[in-house]
Coordinates of C-alpha atoms (C1' of nucleotides) in Angstrom, one line a residue:
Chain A
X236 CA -7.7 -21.2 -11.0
X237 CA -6.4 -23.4 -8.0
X238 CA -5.2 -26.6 -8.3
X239 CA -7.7 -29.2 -7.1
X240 CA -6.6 -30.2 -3.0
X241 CA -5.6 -33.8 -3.4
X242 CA -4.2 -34.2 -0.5
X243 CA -2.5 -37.4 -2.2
X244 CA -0.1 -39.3 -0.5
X245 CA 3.3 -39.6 -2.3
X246 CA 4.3 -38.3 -4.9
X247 CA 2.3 -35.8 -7.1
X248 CA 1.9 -36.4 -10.3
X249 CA 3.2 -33.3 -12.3
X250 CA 0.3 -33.4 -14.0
X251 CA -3.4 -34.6 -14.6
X252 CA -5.4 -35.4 -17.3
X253 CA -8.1 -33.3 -16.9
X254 CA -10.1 -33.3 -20.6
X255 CA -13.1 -32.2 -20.1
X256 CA -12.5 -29.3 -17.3
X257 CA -9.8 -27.7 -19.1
X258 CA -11.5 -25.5 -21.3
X259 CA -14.1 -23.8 -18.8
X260 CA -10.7 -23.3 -16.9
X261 CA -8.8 -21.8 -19.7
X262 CA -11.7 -19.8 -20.7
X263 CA -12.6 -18.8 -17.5
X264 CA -8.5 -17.1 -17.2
X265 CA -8.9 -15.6 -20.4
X266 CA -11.7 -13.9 -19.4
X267 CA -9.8 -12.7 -16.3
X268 CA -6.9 -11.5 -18.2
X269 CA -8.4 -10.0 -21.4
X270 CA -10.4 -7.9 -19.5
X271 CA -7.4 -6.8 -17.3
X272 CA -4.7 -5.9 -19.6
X273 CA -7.0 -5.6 -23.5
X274 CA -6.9 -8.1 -26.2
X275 CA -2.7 -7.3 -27.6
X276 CA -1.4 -7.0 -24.1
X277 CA -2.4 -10.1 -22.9
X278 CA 0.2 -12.6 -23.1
X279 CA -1.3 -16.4 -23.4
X280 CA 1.4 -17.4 -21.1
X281 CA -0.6 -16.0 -18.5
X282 CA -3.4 -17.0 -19.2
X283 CA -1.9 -20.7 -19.2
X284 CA 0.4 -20.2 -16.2
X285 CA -3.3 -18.7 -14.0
X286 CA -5.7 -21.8 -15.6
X287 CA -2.2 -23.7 -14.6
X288 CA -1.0 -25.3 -17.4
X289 CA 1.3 -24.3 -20.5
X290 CA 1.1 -22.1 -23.1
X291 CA 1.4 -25.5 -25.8
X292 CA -1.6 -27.0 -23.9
X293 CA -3.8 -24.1 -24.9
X294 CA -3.3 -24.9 -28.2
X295 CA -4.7 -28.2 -27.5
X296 CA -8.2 -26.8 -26.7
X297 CA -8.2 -23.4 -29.1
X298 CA -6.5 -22.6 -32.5
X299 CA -5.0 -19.2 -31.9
X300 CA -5.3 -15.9 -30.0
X301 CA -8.2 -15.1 -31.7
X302 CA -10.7 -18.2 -31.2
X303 CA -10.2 -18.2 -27.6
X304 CA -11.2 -14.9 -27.1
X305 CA -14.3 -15.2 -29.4
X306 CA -15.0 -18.5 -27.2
X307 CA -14.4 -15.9 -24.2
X308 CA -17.5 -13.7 -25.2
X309 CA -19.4 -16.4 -26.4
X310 CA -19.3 -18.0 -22.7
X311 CA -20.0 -14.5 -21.2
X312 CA -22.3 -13.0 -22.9
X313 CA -24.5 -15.7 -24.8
X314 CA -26.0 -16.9 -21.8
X315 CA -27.2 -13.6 -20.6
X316 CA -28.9 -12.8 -24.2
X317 CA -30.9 -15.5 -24.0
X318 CA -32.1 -15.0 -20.8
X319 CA -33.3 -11.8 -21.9
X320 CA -34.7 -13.4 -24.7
X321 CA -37.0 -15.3 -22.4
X322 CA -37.4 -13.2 -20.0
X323 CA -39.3 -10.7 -23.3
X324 CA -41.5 -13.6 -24.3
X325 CA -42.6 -15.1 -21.0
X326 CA -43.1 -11.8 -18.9
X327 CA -46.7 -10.9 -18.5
X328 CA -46.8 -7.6 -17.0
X329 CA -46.4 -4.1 -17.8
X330 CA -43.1 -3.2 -20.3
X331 CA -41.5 -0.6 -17.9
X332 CA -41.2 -4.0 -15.8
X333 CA -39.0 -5.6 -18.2
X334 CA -37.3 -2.8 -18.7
X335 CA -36.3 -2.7 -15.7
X336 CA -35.8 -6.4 -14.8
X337 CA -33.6 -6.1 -18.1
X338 CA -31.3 -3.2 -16.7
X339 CA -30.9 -4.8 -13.4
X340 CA -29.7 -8.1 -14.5
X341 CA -27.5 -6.3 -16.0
X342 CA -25.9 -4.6 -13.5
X343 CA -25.9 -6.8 -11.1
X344 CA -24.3 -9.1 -13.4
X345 CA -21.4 -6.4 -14.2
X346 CA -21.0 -5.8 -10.2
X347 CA -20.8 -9.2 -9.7
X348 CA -18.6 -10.8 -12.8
X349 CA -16.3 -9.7 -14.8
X350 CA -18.1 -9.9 -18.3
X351 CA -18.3 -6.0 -17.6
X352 CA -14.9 -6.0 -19.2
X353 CA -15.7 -7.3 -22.5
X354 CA -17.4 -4.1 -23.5
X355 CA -14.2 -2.5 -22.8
X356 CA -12.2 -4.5 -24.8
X357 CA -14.6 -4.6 -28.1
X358 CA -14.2 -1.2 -28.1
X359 CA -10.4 -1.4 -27.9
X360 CA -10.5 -4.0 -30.1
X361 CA -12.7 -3.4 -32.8
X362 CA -10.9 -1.6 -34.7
X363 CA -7.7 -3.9 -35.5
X364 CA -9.9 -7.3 -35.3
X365 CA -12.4 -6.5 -37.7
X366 CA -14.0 -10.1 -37.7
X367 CA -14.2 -10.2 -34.3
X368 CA -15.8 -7.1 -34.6
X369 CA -18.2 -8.8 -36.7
X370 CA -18.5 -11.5 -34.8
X371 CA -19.6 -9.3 -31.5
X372 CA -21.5 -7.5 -33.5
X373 CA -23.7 -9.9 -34.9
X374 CA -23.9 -11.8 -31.8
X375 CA -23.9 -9.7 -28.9
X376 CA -24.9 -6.0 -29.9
X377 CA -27.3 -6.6 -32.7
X378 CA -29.3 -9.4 -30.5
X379 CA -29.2 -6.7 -27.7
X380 CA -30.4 -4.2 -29.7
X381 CA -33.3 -6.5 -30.8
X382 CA -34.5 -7.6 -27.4
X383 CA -34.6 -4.3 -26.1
X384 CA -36.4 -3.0 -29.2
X385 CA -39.2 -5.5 -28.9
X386 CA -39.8 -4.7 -25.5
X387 CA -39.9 -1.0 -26.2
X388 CA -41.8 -1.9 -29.5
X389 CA -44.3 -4.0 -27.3
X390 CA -44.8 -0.7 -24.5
X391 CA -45.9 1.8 -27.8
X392 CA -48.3 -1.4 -28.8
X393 CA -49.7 -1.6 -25.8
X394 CA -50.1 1.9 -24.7
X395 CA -47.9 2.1 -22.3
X396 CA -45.2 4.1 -23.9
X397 CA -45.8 7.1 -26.0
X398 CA -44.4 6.7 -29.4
X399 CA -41.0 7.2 -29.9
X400 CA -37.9 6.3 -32.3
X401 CA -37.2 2.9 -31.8
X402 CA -34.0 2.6 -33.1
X403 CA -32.9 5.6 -31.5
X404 CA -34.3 4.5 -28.1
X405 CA -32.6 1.3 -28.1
X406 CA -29.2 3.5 -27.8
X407 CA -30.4 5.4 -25.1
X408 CA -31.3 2.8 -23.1
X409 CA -28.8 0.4 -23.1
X410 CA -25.8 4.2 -23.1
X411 CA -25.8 4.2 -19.5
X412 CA -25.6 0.6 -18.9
X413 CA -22.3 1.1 -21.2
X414 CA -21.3 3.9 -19.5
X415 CA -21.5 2.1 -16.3
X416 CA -19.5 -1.2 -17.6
X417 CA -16.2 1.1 -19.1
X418 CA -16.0 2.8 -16.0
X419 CA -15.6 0.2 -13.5
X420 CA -13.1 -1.0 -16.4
X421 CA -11.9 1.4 -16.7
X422 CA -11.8 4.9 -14.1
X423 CA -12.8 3.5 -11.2
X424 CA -10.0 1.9 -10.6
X425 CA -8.2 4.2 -10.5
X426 CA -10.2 7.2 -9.3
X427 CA -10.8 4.6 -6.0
X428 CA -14.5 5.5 -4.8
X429 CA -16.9 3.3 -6.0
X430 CA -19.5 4.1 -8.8
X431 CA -23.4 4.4 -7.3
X432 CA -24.3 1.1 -10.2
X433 CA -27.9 0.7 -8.3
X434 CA -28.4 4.4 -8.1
X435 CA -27.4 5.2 -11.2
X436 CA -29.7 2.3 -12.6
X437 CA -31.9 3.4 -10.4
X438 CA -32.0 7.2 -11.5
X439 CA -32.1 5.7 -15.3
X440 CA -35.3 4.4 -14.7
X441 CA -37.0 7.2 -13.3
X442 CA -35.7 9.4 -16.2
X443 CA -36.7 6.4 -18.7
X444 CA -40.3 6.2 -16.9
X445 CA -40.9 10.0 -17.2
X446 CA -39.2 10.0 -20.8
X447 CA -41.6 7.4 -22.3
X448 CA -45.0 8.1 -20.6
X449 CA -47.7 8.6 -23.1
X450 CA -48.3 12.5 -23.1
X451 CA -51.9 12.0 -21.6
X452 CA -54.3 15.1 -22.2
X453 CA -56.1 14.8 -19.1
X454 CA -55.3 12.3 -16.2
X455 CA -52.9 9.8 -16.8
X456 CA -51.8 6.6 -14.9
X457 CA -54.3 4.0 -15.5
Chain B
X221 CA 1.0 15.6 -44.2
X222 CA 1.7 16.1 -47.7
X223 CA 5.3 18.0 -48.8
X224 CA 4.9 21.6 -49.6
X225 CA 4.9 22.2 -53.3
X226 CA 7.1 24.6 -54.1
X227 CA 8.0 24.8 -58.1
X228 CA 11.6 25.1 -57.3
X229 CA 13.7 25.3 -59.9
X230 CA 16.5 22.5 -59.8
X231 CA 16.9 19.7 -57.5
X232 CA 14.0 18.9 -54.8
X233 CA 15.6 18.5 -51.5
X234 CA 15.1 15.2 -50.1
X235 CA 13.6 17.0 -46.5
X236 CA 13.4 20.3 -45.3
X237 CA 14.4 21.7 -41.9
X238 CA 10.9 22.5 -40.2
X239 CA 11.4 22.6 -36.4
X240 CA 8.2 25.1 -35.9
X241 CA 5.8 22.9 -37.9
X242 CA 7.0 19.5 -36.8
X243 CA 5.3 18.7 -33.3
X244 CA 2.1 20.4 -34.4
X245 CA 2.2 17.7 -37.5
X246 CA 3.8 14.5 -35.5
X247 CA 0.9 15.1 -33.0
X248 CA -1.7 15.1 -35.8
X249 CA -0.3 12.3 -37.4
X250 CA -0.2 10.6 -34.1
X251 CA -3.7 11.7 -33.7
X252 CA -4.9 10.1 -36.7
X253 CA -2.8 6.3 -36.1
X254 CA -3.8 6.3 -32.2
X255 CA -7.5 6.3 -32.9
X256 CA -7.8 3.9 -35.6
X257 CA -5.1 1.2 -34.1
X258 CA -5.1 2.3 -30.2
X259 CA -2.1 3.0 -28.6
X260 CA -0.3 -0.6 -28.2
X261 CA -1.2 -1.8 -32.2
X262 CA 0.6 1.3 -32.9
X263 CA 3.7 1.0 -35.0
X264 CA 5.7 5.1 -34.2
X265 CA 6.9 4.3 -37.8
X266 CA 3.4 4.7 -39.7
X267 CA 3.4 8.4 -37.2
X268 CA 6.3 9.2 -38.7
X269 CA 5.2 8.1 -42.3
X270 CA 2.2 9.7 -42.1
X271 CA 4.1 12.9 -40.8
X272 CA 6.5 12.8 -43.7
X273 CA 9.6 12.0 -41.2
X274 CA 11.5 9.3 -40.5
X275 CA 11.1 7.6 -37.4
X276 CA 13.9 8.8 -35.6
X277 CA 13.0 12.6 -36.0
X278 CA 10.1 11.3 -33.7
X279 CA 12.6 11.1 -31.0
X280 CA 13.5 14.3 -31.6
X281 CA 10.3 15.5 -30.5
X282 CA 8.8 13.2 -27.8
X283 CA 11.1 11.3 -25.6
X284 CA 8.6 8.2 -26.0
X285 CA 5.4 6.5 -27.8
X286 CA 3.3 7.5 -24.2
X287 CA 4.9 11.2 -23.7
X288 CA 3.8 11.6 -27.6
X289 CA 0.0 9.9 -26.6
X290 CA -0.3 12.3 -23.6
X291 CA 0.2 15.2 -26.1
X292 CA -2.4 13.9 -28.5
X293 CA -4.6 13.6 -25.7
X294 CA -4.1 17.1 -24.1
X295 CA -3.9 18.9 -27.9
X296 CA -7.4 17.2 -28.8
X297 CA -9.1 17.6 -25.9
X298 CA -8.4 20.9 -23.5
X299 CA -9.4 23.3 -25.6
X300 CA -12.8 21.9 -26.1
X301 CA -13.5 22.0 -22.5
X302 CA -12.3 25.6 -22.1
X303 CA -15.0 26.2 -24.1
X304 CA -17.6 24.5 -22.6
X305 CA -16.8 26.2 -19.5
X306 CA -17.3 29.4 -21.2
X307 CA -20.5 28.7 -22.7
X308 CA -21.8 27.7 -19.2
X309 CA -20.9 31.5 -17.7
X310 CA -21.6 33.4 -20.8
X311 CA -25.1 32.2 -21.3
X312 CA -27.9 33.6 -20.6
X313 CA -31.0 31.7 -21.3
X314 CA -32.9 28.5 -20.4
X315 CA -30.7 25.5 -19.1
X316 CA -32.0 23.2 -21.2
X317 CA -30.7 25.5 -24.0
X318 CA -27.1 25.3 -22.8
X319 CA -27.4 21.6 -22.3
X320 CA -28.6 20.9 -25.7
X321 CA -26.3 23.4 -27.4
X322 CA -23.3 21.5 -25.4
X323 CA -24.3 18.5 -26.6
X324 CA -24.7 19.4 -29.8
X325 CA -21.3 21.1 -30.0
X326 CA -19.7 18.3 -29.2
X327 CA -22.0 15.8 -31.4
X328 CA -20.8 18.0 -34.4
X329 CA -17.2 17.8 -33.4
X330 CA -17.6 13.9 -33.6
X331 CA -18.6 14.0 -36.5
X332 CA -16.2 16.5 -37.8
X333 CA -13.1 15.7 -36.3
X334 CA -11.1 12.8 -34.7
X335 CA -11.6 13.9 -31.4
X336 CA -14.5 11.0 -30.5
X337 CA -11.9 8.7 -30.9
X338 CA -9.9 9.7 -28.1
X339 CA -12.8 8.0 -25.3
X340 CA -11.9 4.8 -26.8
X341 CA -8.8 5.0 -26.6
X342 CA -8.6 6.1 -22.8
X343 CA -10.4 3.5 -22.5
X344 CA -8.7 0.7 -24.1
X345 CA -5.3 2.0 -22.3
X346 CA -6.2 3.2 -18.5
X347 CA -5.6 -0.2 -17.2
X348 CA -2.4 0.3 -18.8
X349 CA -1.4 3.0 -18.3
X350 CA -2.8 4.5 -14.6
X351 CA -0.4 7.6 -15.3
X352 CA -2.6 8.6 -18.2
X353 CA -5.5 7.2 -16.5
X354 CA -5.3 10.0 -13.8
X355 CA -4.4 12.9 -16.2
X356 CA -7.3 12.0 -18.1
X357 CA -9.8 12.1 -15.0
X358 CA -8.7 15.0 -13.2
X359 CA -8.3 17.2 -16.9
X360 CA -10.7 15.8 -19.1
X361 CA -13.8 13.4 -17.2
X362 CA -14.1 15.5 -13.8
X363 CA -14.4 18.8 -15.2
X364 CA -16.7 18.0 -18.2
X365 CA -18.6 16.3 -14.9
X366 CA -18.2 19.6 -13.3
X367 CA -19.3 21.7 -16.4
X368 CA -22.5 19.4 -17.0
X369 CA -23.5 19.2 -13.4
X370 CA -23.2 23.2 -12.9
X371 CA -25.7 23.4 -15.7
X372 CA -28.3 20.7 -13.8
X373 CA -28.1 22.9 -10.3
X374 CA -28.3 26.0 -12.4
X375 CA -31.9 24.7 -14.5
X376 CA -33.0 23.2 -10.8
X377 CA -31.9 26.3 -8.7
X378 CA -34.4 28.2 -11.9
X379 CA -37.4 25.7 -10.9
X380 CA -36.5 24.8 -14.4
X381 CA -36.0 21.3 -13.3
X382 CA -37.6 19.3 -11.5
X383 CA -35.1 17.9 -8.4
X384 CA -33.0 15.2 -9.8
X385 CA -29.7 13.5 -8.0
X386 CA -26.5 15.4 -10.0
X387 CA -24.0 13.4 -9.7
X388 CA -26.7 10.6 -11.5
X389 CA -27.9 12.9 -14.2
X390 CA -24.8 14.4 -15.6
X391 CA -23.4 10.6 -15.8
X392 CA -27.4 10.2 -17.6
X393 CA -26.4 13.5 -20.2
X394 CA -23.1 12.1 -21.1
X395 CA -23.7 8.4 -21.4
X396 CA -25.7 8.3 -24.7
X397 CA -22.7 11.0 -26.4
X398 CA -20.1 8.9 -25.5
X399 CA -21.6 5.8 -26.6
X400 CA -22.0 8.1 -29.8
X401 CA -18.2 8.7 -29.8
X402 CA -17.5 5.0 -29.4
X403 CA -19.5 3.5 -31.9
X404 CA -18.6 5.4 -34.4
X405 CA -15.0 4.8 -33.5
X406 CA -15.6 1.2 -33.0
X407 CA -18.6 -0.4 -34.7
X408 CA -19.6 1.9 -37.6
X409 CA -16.3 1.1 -39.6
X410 CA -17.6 -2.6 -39.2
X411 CA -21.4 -2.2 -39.6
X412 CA -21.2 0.4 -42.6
X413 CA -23.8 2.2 -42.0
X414 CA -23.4 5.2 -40.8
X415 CA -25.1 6.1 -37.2
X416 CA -27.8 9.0 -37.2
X417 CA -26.1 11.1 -34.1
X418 CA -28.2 14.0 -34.8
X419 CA -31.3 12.1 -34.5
X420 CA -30.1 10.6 -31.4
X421 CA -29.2 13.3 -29.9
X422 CA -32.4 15.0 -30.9
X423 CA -34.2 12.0 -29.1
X424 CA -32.3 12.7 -26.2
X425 CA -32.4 16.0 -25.8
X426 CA -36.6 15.2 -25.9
X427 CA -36.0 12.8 -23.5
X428 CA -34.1 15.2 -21.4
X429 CA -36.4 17.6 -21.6
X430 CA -39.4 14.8 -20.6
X431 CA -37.3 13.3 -17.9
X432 CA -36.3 16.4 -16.1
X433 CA -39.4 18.5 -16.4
X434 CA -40.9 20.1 -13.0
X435 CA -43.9 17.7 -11.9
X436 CA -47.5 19.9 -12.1
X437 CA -49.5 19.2 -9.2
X438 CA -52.9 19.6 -11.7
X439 CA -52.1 20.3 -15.1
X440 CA -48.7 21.2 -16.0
X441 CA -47.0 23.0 -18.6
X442 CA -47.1 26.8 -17.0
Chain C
dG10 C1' 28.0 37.6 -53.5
dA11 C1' 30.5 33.7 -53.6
dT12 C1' 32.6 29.9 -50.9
dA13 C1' 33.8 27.4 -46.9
dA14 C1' 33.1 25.9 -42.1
dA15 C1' 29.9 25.0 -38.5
dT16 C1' 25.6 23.6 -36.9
dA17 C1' 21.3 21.5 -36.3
dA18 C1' 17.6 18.7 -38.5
dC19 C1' 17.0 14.5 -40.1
dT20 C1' 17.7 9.6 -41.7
dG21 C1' 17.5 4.5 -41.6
dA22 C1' 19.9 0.5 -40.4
dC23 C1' 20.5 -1.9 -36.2
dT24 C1' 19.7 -3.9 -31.4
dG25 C1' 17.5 -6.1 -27.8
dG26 C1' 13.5 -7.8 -26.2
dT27 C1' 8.9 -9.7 -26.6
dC28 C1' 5.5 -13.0 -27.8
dA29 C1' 2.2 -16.0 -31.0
dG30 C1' 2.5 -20.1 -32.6
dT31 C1' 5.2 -24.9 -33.5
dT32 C1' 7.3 -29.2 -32.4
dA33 C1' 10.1 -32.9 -30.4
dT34 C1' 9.6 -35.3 -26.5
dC35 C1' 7.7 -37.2 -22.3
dA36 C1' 4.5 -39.1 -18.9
dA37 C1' -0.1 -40.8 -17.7
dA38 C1' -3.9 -43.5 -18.8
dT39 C1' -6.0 -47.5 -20.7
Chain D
dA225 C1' 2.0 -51.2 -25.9
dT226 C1' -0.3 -47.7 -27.7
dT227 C1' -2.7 -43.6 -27.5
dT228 C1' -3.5 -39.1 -25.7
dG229 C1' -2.6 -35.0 -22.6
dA230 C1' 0.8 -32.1 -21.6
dT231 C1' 5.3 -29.9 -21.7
dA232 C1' 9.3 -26.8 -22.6
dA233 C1' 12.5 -25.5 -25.8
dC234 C1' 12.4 -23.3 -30.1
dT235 C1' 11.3 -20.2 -34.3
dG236 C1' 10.2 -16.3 -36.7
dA237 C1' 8.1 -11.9 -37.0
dC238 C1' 7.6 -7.6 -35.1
dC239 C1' 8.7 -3.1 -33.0
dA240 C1' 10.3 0.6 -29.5
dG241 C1' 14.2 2.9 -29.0
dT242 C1' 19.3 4.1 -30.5
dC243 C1' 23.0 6.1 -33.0
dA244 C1' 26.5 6.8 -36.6
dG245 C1' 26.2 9.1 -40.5
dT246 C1' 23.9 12.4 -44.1
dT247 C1' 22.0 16.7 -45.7
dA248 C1' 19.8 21.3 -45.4
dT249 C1' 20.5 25.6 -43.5
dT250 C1' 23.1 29.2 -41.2
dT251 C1' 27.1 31.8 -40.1
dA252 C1' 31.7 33.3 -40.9
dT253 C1' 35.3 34.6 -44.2
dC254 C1' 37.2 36.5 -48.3

DNA sequence: GATAAATAACTGACTGGTCAGTTATCAAAT
DNA sequence: ATTTGATAACTGACCAGTCAGTTATTTATC
């Protein structure tokens, strides 16, 4: 995003080979300006002129359009799924706990970055870029999906959740997290007050906890 | 859509004066191309095609491509609501029975209509458009809020529910239909297969009905 | 009730501007 | 001196919006 503070005596060079950073850089402005103005809006000038080079340089480091924005998700997301990944085989405790461990990273993560865009632009996206829809897809909403099933798949098991539609819980669960990412895309903005994310996680939970509880005939709670 | 077939006898004429029909049409058409490309990927020469007039007619009838989107917006959308808010006075039986007839109504217009495609769009475009942005907020978002959160103090007011945060739990109710709306505007094209939104919303409408039921001291259930 | 003049709906070729992707050229590094 | 990173000018396709001209319909006239 900045240039590097060289505070070089002489003259400066107009530019600087810079192989190996370049990509994170360019990424990292594609990320900023995909999410702010959609996937057709965005002009890769911009995207050059903020990682501060030129638009022919980006076609040094990524074939079209296209490529850089799946390498764009791809640096987002990925990481994230995996830690999920680990975070359902190595967690000990009870489900609800991953749950929510799950559901906060998340959140946290879309307060604090700006992968909560991507979401956004999928959805706007999907529908004229087919392969990327694929593509996101196969890689981000299908692993999702998956992780969060074996987790609620692993509270029935153990008898900690009562049993319930997998498939259809999945979608329930991760709604609100959604719902959450396309509006600080999206409204809040420009609506100005600040969505509640930790309370609204928060009150997700509690409605998840009571939802799932094992209808117990007698006492519950072990 | 399609040209009115009259058997005339003699020569077809090329067009047909129609100024009544033609804005109803154009906004249908415009309906139709807006949801599946968004509003940007949209070319006002397939609206035109597809409304059997030539593109300049258009201008005829909407000053501009994002006049013409605001009407698609208004004509798809308002009337629904009006509705909604009548159910909610009209009604009256159990809370959870309006809730789950609300959300059912407008599960059923998803599927039956193009109306679910209209989230996506909003929210592909509000960071382009802040205009349409605020329209859609203050007509469409804040009173369905309004509508679904009247509902919530109505069943809690009834000791039908147990005390929840509001302005949490409608955002809780809407979440999982307008993830509904997008996918099948987004994802289903791509996946094929099509989504089970009455099961879903069955499952959370018994969620619902788990997560916002009055704690029993002893047993519950009355 | 036929014909002509006037009007309003409609058309489609055109313009001006934008932008993804290309390439001729140059400067830095080795 | 050669290779490689980077540039900036260029191309070609695309599309919102315009407008001079065409055609259906209505109104006036005989």
């Amino acid at each position: 995003m900045a240039d590097d503070p060289l505070p070089e005596s002489g003259t400066p060079p107009r530019w600087r080979r810079r192989k190996e950073a370049r990509p994170q850089e360019i990424v990292a402005a594609a990320l900023d300006v995909f999410t702010e103005r959609g996937f057709a809006a965005t002009r890769l000038e911009e995207i050059a002129a903020r990682a501060g080079i030129s638009k022919g340089t980006l076609y040094l480091y990524f074939p079209n359009k296209e490529e850089l924005f799946k390498a764009v998700v791809r640096s987002a997301i990925v990481p994230n799924l995996e830690m999920a990944e680990h975070l359902l085989h190595d967690f000990p405790g009870p489900s609800m706990e991953i749950l929510a461990q799950l559901l906060e990273g998340i959140g946290g993560r879309i307060m604090a970055t700006k992968v909560g865009g991507i979401p956004k632009l999928m959805i706007a996206e999907a529908g004229n870029f087919p392969d990327l829809a694929r593509f996101y897809l196969d890689e981000v909403i299908n692993r999702g999906f998956r992780v969060i099933g074996a987790v609620i798949e692993r509270g029935v098991a153990r008898g900690e959740f009562r049993p319930v539609n997998v498939a259809h819980t999945v979608r329930l669960v991760i709604a609100p997290v959604l719902m959450i990412a396309v509006w600080r895309s999206s409204f809040e903005p420009v609506e100005g007050k600040p969505l509640d994310v930790r309370g609204l996680l928060a009150e997700h939970l509690d409605h998840l906890r009571r939802a799932l509880q094992p209808e117990g005939p007698g006492g519950d709670e072990a």
